[in-house]
CSV table of C-alpha atoms in Angstrom, one decimal:
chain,number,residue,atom,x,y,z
A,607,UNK,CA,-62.3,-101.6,82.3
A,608,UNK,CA,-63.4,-101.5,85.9
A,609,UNK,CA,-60.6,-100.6,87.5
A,610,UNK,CA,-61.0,-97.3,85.4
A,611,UNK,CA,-62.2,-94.0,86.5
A,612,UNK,CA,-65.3,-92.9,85.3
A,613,UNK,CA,-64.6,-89.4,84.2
A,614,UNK,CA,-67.4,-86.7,85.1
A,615,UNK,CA,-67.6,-82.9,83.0
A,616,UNK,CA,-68.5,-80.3,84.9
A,617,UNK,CA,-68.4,-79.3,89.0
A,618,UNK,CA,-71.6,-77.6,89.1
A,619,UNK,CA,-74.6,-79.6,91.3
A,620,UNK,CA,-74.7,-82.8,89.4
A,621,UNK,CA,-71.4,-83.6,88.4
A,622,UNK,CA,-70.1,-83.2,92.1
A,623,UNK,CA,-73.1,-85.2,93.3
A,624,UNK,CA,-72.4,-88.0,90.4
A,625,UNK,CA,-68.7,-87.9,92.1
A,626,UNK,CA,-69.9,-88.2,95.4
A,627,UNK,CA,-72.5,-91.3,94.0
A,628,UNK,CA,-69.6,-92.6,92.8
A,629,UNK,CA,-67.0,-92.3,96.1
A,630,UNK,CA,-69.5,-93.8,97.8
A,631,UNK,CA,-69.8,-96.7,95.9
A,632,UNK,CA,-66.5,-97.4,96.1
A,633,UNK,CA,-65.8,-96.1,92.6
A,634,UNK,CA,-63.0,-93.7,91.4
A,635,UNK,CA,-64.6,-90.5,89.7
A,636,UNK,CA,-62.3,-87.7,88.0
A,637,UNK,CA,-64.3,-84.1,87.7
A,638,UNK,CA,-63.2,-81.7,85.1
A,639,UNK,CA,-63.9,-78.2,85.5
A,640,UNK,CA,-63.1,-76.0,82.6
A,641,UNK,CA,-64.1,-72.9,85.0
A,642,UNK,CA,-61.6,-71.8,88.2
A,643,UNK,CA,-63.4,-72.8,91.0
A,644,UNK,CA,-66.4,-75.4,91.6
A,645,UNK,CA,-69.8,-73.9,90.6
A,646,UNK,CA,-68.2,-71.9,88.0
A,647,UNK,CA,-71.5,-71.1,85.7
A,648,UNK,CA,-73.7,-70.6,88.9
A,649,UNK,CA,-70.8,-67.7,89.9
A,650,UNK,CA,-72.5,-66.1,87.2
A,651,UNK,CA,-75.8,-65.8,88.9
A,652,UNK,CA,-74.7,-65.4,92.0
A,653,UNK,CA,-77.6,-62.4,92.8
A,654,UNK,CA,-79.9,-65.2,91.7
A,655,UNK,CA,-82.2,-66.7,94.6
A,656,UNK,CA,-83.5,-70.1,93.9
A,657,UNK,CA,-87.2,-70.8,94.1
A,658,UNK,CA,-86.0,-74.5,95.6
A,659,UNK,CA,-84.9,-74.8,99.1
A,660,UNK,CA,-81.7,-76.0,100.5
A,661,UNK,CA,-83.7,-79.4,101.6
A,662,UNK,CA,-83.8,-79.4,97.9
A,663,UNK,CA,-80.5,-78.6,96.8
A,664,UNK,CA,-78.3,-80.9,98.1
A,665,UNK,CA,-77.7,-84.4,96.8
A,666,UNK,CA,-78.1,-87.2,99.6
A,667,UNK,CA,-74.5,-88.7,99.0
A,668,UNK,CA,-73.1,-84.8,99.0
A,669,UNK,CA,-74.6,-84.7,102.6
A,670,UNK,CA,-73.6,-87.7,103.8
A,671,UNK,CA,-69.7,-87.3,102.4
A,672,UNK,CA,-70.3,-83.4,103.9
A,673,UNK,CA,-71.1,-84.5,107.6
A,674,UNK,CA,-67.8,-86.2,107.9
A,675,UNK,CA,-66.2,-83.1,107.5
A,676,UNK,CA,-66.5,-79.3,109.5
A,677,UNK,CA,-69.4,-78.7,107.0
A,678,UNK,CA,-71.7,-76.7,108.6
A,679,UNK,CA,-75.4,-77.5,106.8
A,680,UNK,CA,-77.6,-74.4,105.8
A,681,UNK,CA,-81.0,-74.8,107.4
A,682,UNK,CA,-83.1,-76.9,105.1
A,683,UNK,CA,-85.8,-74.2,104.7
A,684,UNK,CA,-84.5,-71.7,103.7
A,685,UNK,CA,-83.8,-70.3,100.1
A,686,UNK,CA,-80.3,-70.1,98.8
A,687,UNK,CA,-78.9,-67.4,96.1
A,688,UNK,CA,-76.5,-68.9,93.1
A,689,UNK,CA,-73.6,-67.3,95.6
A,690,UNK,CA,-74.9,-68.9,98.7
A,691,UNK,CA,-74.9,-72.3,96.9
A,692,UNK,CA,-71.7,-72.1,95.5
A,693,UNK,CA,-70.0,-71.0,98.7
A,694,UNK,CA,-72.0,-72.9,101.1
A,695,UNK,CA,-72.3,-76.6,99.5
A,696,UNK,CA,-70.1,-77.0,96.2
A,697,UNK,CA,-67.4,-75.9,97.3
A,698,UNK,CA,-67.2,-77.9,100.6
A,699,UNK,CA,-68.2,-80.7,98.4
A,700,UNK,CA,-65.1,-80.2,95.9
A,701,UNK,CA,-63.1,-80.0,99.1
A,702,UNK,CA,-64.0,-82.6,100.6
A,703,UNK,CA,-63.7,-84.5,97.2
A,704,UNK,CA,-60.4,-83.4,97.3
A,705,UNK,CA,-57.6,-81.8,94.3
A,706,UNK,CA,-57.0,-85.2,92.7
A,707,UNK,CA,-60.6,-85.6,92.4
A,708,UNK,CA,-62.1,-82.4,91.3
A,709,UNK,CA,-59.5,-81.2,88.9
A,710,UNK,CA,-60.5,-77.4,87.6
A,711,UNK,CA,-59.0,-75.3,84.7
A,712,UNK,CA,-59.5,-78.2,83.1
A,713,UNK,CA,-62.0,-78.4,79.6
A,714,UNK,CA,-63.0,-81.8,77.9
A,715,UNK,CA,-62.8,-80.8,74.5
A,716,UNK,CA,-63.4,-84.2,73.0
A,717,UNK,CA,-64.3,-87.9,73.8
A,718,UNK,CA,-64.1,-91.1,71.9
A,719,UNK,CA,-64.1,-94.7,72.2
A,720,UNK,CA,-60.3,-95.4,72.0
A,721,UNK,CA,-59.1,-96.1,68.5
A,722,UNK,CA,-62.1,-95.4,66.8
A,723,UNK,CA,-63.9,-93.3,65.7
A,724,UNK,CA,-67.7,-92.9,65.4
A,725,UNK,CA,-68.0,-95.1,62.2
A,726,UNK,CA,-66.0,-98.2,63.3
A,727,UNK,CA,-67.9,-100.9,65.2
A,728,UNK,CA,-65.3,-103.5,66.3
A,729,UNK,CA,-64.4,-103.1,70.2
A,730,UNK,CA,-67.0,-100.4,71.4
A,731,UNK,CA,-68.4,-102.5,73.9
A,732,UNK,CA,-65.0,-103.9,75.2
A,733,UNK,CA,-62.5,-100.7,74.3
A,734,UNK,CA,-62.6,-97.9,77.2
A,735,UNK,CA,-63.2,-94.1,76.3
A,736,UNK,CA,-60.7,-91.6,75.3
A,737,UNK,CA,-61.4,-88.6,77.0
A,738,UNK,CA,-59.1,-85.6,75.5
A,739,UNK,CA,-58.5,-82.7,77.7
A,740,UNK,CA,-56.8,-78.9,77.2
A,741,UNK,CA,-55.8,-77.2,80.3
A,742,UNK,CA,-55.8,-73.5,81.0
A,743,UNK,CA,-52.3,-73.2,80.7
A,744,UNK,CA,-52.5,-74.5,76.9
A,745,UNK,CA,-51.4,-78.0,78.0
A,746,UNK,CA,-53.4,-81.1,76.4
A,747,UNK,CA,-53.6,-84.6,77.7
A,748,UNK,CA,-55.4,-87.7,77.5
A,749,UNK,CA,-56.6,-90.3,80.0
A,750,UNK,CA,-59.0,-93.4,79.5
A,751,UNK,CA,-62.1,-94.2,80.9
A,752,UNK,CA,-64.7,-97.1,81.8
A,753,UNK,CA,-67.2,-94.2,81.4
A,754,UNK,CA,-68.2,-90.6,80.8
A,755,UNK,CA,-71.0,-88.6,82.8
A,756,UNK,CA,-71.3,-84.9,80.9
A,757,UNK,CA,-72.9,-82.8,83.5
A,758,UNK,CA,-71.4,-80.0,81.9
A,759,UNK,CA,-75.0,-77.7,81.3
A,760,UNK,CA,-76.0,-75.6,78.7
A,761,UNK,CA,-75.3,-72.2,80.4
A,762,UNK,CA,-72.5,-70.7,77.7
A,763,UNK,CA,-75.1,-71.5,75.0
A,764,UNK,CA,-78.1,-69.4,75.5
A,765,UNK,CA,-80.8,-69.3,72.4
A,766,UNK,CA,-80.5,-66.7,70.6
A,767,UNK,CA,-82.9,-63.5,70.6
A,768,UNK,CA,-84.1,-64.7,66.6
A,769,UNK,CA,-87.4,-66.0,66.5
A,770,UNK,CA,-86.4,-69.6,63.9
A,771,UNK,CA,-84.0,-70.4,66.6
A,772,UNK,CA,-81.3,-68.7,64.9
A,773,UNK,CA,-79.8,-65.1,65.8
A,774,UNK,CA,-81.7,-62.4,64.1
A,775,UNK,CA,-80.3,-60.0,61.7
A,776,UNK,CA,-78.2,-57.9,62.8
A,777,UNK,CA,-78.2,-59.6,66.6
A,778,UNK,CA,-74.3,-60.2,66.6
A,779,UNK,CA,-74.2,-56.7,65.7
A,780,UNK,CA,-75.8,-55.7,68.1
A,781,UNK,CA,-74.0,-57.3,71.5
A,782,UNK,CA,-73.1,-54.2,73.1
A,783,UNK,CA,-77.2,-53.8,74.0
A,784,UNK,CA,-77.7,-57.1,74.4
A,785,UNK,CA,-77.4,-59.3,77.7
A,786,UNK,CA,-78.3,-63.1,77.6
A,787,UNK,CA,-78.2,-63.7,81.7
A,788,UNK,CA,-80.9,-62.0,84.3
A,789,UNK,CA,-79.1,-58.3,85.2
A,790,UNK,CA,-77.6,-57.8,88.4
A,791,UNK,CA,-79.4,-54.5,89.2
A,792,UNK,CA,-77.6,-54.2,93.1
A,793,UNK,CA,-74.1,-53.8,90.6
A,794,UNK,CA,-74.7,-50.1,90.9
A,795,UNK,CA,-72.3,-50.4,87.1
A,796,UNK,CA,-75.2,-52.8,85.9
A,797,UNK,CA,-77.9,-50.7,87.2
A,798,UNK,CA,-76.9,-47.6,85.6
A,799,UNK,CA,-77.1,-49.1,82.2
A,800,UNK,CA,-80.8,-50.2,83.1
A,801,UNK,CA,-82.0,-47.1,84.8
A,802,UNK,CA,-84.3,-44.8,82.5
A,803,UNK,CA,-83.6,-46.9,79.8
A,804,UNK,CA,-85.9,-48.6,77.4
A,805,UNK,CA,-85.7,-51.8,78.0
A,806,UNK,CA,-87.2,-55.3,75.9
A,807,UNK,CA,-87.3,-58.4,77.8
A,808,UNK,CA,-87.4,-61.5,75.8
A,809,UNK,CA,-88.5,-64.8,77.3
A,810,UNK,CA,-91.4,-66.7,79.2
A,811,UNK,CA,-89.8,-68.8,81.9
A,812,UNK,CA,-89.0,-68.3,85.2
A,813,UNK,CA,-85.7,-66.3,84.3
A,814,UNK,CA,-87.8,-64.0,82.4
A,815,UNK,CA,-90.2,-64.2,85.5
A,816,UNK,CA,-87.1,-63.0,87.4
A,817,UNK,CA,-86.1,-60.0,85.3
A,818,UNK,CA,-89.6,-58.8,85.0
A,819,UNK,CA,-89.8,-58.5,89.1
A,820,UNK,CA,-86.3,-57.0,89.0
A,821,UNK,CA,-86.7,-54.3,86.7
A,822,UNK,CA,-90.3,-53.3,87.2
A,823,UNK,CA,-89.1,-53.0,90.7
A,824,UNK,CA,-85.9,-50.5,89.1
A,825,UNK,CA,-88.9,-49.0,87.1
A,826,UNK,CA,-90.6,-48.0,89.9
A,827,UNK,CA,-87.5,-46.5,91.1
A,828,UNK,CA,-85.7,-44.7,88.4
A,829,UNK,CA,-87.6,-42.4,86.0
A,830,UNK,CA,-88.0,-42.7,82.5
A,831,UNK,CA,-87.3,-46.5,82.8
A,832,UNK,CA,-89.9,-48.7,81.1
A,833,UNK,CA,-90.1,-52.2,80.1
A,834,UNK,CA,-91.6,-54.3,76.6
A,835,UNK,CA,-92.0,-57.7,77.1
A,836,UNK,CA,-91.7,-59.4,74.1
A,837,UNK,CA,-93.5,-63.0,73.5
A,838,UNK,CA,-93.3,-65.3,70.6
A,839,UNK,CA,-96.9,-67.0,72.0
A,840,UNK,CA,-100.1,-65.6,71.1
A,841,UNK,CA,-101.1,-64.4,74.6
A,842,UNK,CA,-99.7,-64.7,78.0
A,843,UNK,CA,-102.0,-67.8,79.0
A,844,UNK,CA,-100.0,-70.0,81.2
A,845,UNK,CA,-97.3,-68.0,81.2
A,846,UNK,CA,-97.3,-67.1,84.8
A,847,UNK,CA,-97.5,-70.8,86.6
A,848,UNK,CA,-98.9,-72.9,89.3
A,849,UNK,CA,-99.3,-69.7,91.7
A,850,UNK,CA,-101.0,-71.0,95.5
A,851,UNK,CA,-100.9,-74.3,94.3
A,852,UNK,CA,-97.1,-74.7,93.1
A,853,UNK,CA,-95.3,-77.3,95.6
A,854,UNK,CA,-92.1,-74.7,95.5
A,855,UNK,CA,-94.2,-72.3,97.1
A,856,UNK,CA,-91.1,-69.7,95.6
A,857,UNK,CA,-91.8,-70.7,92.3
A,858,UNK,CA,-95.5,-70.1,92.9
A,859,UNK,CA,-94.7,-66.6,94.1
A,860,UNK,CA,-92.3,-65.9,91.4
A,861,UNK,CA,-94.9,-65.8,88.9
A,862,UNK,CA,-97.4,-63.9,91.1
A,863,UNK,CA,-95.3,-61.1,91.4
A,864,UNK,CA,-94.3,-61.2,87.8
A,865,UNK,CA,-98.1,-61.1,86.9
A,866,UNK,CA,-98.6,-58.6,89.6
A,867,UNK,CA,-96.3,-56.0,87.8
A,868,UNK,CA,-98.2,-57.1,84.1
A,869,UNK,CA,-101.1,-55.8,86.1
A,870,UNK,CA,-100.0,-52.9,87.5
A,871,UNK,CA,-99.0,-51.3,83.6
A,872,UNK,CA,-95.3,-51.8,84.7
A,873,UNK,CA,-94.7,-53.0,81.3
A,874,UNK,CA,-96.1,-52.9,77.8
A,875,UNK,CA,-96.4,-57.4,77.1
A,876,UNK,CA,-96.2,-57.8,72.8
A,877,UNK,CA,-97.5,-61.2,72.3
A,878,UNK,CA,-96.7,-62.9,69.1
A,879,UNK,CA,-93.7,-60.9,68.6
A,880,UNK,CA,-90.7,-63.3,66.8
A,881,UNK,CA,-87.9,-60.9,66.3
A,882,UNK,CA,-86.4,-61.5,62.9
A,883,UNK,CA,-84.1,-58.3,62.6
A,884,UNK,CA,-82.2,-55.9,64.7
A,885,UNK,CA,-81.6,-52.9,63.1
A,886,UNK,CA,-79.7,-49.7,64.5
A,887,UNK,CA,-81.7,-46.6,65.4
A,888,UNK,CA,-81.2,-43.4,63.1
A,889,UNK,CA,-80.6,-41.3,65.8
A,890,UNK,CA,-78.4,-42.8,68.8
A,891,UNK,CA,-77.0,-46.1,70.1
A,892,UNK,CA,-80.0,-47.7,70.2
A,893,UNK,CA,-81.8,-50.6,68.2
A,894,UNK,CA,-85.0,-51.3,66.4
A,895,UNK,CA,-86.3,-55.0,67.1
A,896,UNK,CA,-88.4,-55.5,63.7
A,897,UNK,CA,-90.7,-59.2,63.7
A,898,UNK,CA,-91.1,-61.3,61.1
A,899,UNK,CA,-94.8,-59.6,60.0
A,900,UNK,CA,-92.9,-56.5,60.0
A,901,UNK,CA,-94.2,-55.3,63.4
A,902,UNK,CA,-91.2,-52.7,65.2
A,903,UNK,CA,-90.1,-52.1,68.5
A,904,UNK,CA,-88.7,-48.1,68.2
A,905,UNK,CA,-85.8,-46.8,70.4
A,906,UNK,CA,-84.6,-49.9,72.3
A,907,UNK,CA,-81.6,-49.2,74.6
A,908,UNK,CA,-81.2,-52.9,76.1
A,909,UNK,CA,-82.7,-56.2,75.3
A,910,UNK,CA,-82.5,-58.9,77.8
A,911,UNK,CA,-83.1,-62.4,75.9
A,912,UNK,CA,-84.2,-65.1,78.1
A,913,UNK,CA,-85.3,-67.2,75.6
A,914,UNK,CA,-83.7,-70.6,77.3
A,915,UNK,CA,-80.7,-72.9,76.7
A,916,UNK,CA,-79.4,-75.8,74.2
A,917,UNK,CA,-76.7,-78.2,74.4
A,918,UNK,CA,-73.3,-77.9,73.2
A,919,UNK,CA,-72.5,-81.4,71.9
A,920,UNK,CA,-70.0,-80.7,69.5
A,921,UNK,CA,-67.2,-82.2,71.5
A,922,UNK,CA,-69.1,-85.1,71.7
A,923,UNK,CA,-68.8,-85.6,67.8
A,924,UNK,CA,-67.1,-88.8,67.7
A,925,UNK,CA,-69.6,-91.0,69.9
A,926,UNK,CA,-72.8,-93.0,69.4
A,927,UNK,CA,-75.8,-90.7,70.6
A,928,UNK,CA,-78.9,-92.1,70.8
A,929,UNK,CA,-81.3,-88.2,70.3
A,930,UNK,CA,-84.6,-87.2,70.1
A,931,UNK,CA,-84.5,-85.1,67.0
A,932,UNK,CA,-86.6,-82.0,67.9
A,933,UNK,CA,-85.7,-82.1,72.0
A,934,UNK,CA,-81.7,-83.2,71.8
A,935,UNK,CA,-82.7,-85.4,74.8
A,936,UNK,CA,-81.8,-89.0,74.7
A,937,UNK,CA,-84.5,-90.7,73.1
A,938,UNK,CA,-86.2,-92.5,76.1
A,939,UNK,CA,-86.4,-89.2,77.9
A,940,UNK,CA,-88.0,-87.2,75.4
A,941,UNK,CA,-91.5,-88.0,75.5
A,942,UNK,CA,-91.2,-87.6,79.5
A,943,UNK,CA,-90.2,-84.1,79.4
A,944,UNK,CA,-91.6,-83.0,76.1
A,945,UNK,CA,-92.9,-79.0,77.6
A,946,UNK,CA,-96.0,-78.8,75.1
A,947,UNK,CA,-97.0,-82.0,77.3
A,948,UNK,CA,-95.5,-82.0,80.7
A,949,UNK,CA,-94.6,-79.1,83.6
A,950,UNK,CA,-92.1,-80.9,86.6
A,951,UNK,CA,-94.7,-82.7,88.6
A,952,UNK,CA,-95.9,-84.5,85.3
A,953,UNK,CA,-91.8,-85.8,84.7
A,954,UNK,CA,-91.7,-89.4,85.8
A,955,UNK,CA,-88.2,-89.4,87.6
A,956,UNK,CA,-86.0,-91.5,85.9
A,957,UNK,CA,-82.3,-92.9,85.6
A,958,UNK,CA,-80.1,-95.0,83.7
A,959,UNK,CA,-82.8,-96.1,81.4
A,960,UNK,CA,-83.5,-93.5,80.0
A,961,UNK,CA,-80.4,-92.0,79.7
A,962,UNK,CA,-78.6,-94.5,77.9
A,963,UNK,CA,-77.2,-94.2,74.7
A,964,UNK,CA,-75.6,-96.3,71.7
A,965,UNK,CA,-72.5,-96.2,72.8
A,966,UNK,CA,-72.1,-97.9,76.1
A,967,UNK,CA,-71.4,-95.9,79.2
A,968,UNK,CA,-71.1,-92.3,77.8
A,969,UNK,CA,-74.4,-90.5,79.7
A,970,UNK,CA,-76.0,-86.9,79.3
A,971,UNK,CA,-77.1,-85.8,83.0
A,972,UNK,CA,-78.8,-83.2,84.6
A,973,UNK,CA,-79.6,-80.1,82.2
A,974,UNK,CA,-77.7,-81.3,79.3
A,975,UNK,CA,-80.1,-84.2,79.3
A,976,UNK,CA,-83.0,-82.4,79.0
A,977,UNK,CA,-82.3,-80.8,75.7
A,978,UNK,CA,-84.1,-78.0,74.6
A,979,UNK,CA,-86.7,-78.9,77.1
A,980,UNK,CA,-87.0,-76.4,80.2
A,981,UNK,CA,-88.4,-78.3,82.7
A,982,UNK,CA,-85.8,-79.1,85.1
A,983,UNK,CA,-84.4,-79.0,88.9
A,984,UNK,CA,-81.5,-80.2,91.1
A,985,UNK,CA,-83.3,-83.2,92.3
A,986,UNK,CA,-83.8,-84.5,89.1
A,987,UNK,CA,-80.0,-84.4,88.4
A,988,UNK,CA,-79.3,-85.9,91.6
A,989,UNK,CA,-81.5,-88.7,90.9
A,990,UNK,CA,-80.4,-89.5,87.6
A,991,UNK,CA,-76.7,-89.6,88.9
A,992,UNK,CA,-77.7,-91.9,92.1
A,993,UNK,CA,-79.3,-94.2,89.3
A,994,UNK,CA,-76.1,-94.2,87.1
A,995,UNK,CA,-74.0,-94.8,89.8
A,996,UNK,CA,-75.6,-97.9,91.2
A,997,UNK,CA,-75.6,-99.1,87.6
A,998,UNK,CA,-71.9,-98.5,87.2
A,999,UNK,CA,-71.1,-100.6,90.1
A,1000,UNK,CA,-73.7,-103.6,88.9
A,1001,UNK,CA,-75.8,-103.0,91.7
A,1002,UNK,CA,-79.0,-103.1,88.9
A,1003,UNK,CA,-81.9,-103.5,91.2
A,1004,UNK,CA,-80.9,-99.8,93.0
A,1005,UNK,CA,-80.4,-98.8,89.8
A,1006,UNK,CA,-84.2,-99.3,88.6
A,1007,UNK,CA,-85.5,-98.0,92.0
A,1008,UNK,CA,-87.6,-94.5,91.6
A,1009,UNK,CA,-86.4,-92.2,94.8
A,1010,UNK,CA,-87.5,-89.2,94.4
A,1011,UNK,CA,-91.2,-87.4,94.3
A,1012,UNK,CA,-91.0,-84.3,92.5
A,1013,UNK,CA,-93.5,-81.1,93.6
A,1014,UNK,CA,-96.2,-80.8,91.4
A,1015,UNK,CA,-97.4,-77.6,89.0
A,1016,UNK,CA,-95.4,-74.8,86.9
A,1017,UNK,CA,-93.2,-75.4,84.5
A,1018,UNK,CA,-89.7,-75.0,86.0
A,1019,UNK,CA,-86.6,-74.1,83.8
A,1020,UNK,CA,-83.9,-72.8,86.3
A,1021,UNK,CA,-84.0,-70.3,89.2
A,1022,UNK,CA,-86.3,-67.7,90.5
A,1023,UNK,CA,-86.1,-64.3,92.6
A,1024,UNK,CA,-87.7,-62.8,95.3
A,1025,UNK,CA,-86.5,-60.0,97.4
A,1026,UNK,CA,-87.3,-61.2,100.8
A,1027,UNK,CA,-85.7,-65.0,101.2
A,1028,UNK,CA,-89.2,-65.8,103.5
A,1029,UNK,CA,-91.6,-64.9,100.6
A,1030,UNK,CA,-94.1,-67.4,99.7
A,1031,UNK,CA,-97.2,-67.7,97.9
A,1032,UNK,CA,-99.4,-66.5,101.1
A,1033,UNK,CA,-96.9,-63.4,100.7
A,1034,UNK,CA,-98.3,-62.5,97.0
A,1035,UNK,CA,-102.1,-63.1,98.3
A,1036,UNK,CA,-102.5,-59.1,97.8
A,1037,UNK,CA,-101.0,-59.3,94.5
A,1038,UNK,CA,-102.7,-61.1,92.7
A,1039,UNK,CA,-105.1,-64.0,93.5
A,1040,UNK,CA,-103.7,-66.8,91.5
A,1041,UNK,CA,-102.7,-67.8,88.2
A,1042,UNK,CA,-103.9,-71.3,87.0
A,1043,UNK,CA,-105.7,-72.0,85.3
A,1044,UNK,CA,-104.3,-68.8,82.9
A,1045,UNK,CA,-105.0,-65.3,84.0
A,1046,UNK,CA,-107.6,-63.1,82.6
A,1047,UNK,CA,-105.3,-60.7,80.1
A,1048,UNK,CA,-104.6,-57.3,80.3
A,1049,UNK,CA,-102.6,-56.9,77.8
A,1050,UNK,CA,-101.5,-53.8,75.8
A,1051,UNK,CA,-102.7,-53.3,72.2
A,1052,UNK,CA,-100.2,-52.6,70.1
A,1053,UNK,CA,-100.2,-51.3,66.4
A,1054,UNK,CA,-97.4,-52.0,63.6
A,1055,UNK,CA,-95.2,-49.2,65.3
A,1056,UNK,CA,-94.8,-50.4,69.5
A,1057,UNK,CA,-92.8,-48.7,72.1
A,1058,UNK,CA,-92.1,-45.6,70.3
């Protein structure tokens, strides 16, 4: 099966960086990209600036494929958006991959060991994978492959607002008010249905970190605007992060300014708040967010749930997954990543060990390996693709080797925001004068009836 391709689901960071692992190994790797252009989920966020920098961002195979082309590289300091990203690494990286490489309109919509299916034993270790594929133009195919690296993320399956990990009642009802991505606020469209609105975000990591800044910031701007921030937790505790002493000094000043605006009665926080119905308002077009002790939101007009992501492993139905049952990580990477115990600097970086499974060669990588867990950056990904690729192409020794040091403090679970690209940590000194261990809270009492 050697002379295979290994087949690779998804051209965001870490499937391109697992194809140029691959290429440089000497290996043939075949991308499929459901979306129209490499980066497709991250074209999403685009207005989104990462807390890492570029030094951090781009995959050390990436680079050195890159610098045999025009590439010009981005200054290693500096802080990329989602659009910047895109435009300025993956997609000189799918180029330089080339078309027969990087195939997009393309969607893997099911993979199994050929012949079989998940219940028949004989010739999974020596049979190569089916990989079944439906292009955008309603075309289906099917190619085999020695093996299968789904980088594909979790971004199109956002939790839902619900509080049991479930939508709510009355929450697919109630999609018109709801958005499950940070708002774009400098779309002037976007903006308008945010200004002097009443508005509930849902959430506690950093993309919640990032719509607090945005929209206290629109608060400040627009009258009549105000903001509940809803939390399932007890109190805010942790909430806010490492602060000064966060390695990603971005991240650090993420969740400065975000505590910053909690202090400055920008928004009303309701801790312990697990949303169990959405109900219309008698009146108008807005909802009613009711919890599961009865507790109401009144008059809601938009609720942003950033509540996190999960995997979409339905496609993957027909193979041998080896998952922890609570994270959806394979089960030698749970206990690493497990958030009630570890942030990022307390992950141990890891690679084809932990991210094997039953059945051979098929491997979960970058977010989609992490579960439900939201501890997670680029580096990671690109490590556990260098491992997988040296373990591919036998070279088992490079594939054992730990090469990379992650930063230390916050938990991390996707990208961050800050107005000026320069801000750091020293910049939110006035704001606030730290946040670990958990801040002193100044929260909001609220009675039965909040936000009316």
């Amino acid at each position: 099966m050697n002379t295979l391709p290994v087949v690779v689901v998804g051209a965001g960071p870490v499937g391109l960086a697992a194809a140029a692992q691959l290429r440089e190994r000497g290996l043939t790797a075949l991308v499929f990209e459901r979306g129209e252009s490499a980066g497709a989920a991250i074209a999403e966020w685009n207005h989104v600036r990462l807390f890492s920098r570029w030094g951090e961002l781009i995959d050390p195979a990436a680079r050195r494929l890159l610098e045999t082309t025009d590439w010009t590289a981005p200054d290693d300091d500096a802080y990329p958006t989602g659009q910047d990203w895109t435009r300025d690494y993956l997609v000189p990286l799918a180029n330089a991959l080339g078309n027969d490489i990087v195939q997009l309109n393309t969607e893997v919509v099911g993979v199994a060991r050929r012949g079989r299916d998940r219940v028949v034993d004989a010739g999974r270790d020596t049979e190569p994978l089916s990989v079944h594929l439906r292009r955008s133009d309603g075309t289906e195919g099917r190619i085999t492959a020695q093996a299968v690296i789904d980088a594909s993320g979790t971004w199109t399956t956002p939790n839902p607002l619900g509080g049991e990990g479930l939508p709510a009642l009355g929450e697919r009802d109630a999609v018109d008010v709801i958005e499950y991505r940070v708002p774009n606020l400098a779309d002037e469209a976007v903006r308008a249905r945010y200004a002097g609105k009443h508005i509930v975000i849902a959430g506690s990591g950093h993309s919640a970190m990032t719509a607090i800044v945005a929209l206290a910031d629109l608060e400040k701007q627009a009258p009549g605007t105000r903001i509940s921030w809803v939390l399932r937790r007890g109190d805010v505790g942790s909430t806010f992060g490492g602060g000064e002493d966060d390695q990603l000094p971005a991240r650090g000043a993420l969740g400065l300014r975000a505590k910053a605006a909690v202090d400055a009665g920008l928004l009303t926080v309701v801790p312990g708040f697990r949303t169990a119905t959405i109900e219309p308002a008698d009146d108008d077009d807005r909802v009613v967010l009711v919890s599961d002790t009865g507790a109401r939101i009144d008059d809601v007009d938009r609720v942003v749930v950033l509540t996190g992501f999960r995997p979409d492993l339905s496609w993957l139905s027909e193979i041998r997954l080896g998952l922890d049952p609570v994270l959806q990580a394979p089960t030698q990477l749970a206990p690493l990543i497990d958030p009630n115990v570890h942030s990022c600097g307390t992950v141990y970086p890891h690679g084809v060990a932990e991210l094997s499974h039953p059945e051979p060669n098929v491997f979960l990588a970058g977010m989609k390996s992490y579960g439900r867990a939201p501890t997670f950056l680029a580096m990671t990904g690109y490590e556990q693709v260098r491992s997988i690729a040296a373990a591919l192409d036998g070279d088992h020794d490079a594939a054992a080797r730990v090469e990379l040091t992650l930063p230390e403090t916050g938990v991390c679970g996707g990208a961050g925001v800050f107005d000026d690209p320069d801000t750091t940590s020293a910049d939110a000194e006035d704001a606030s004068a730290g946040c670990c261990p958990a801040p002193a809270q100044a929260l909001i009492t609220l009675s039965a009836r909040a936000g009316g």
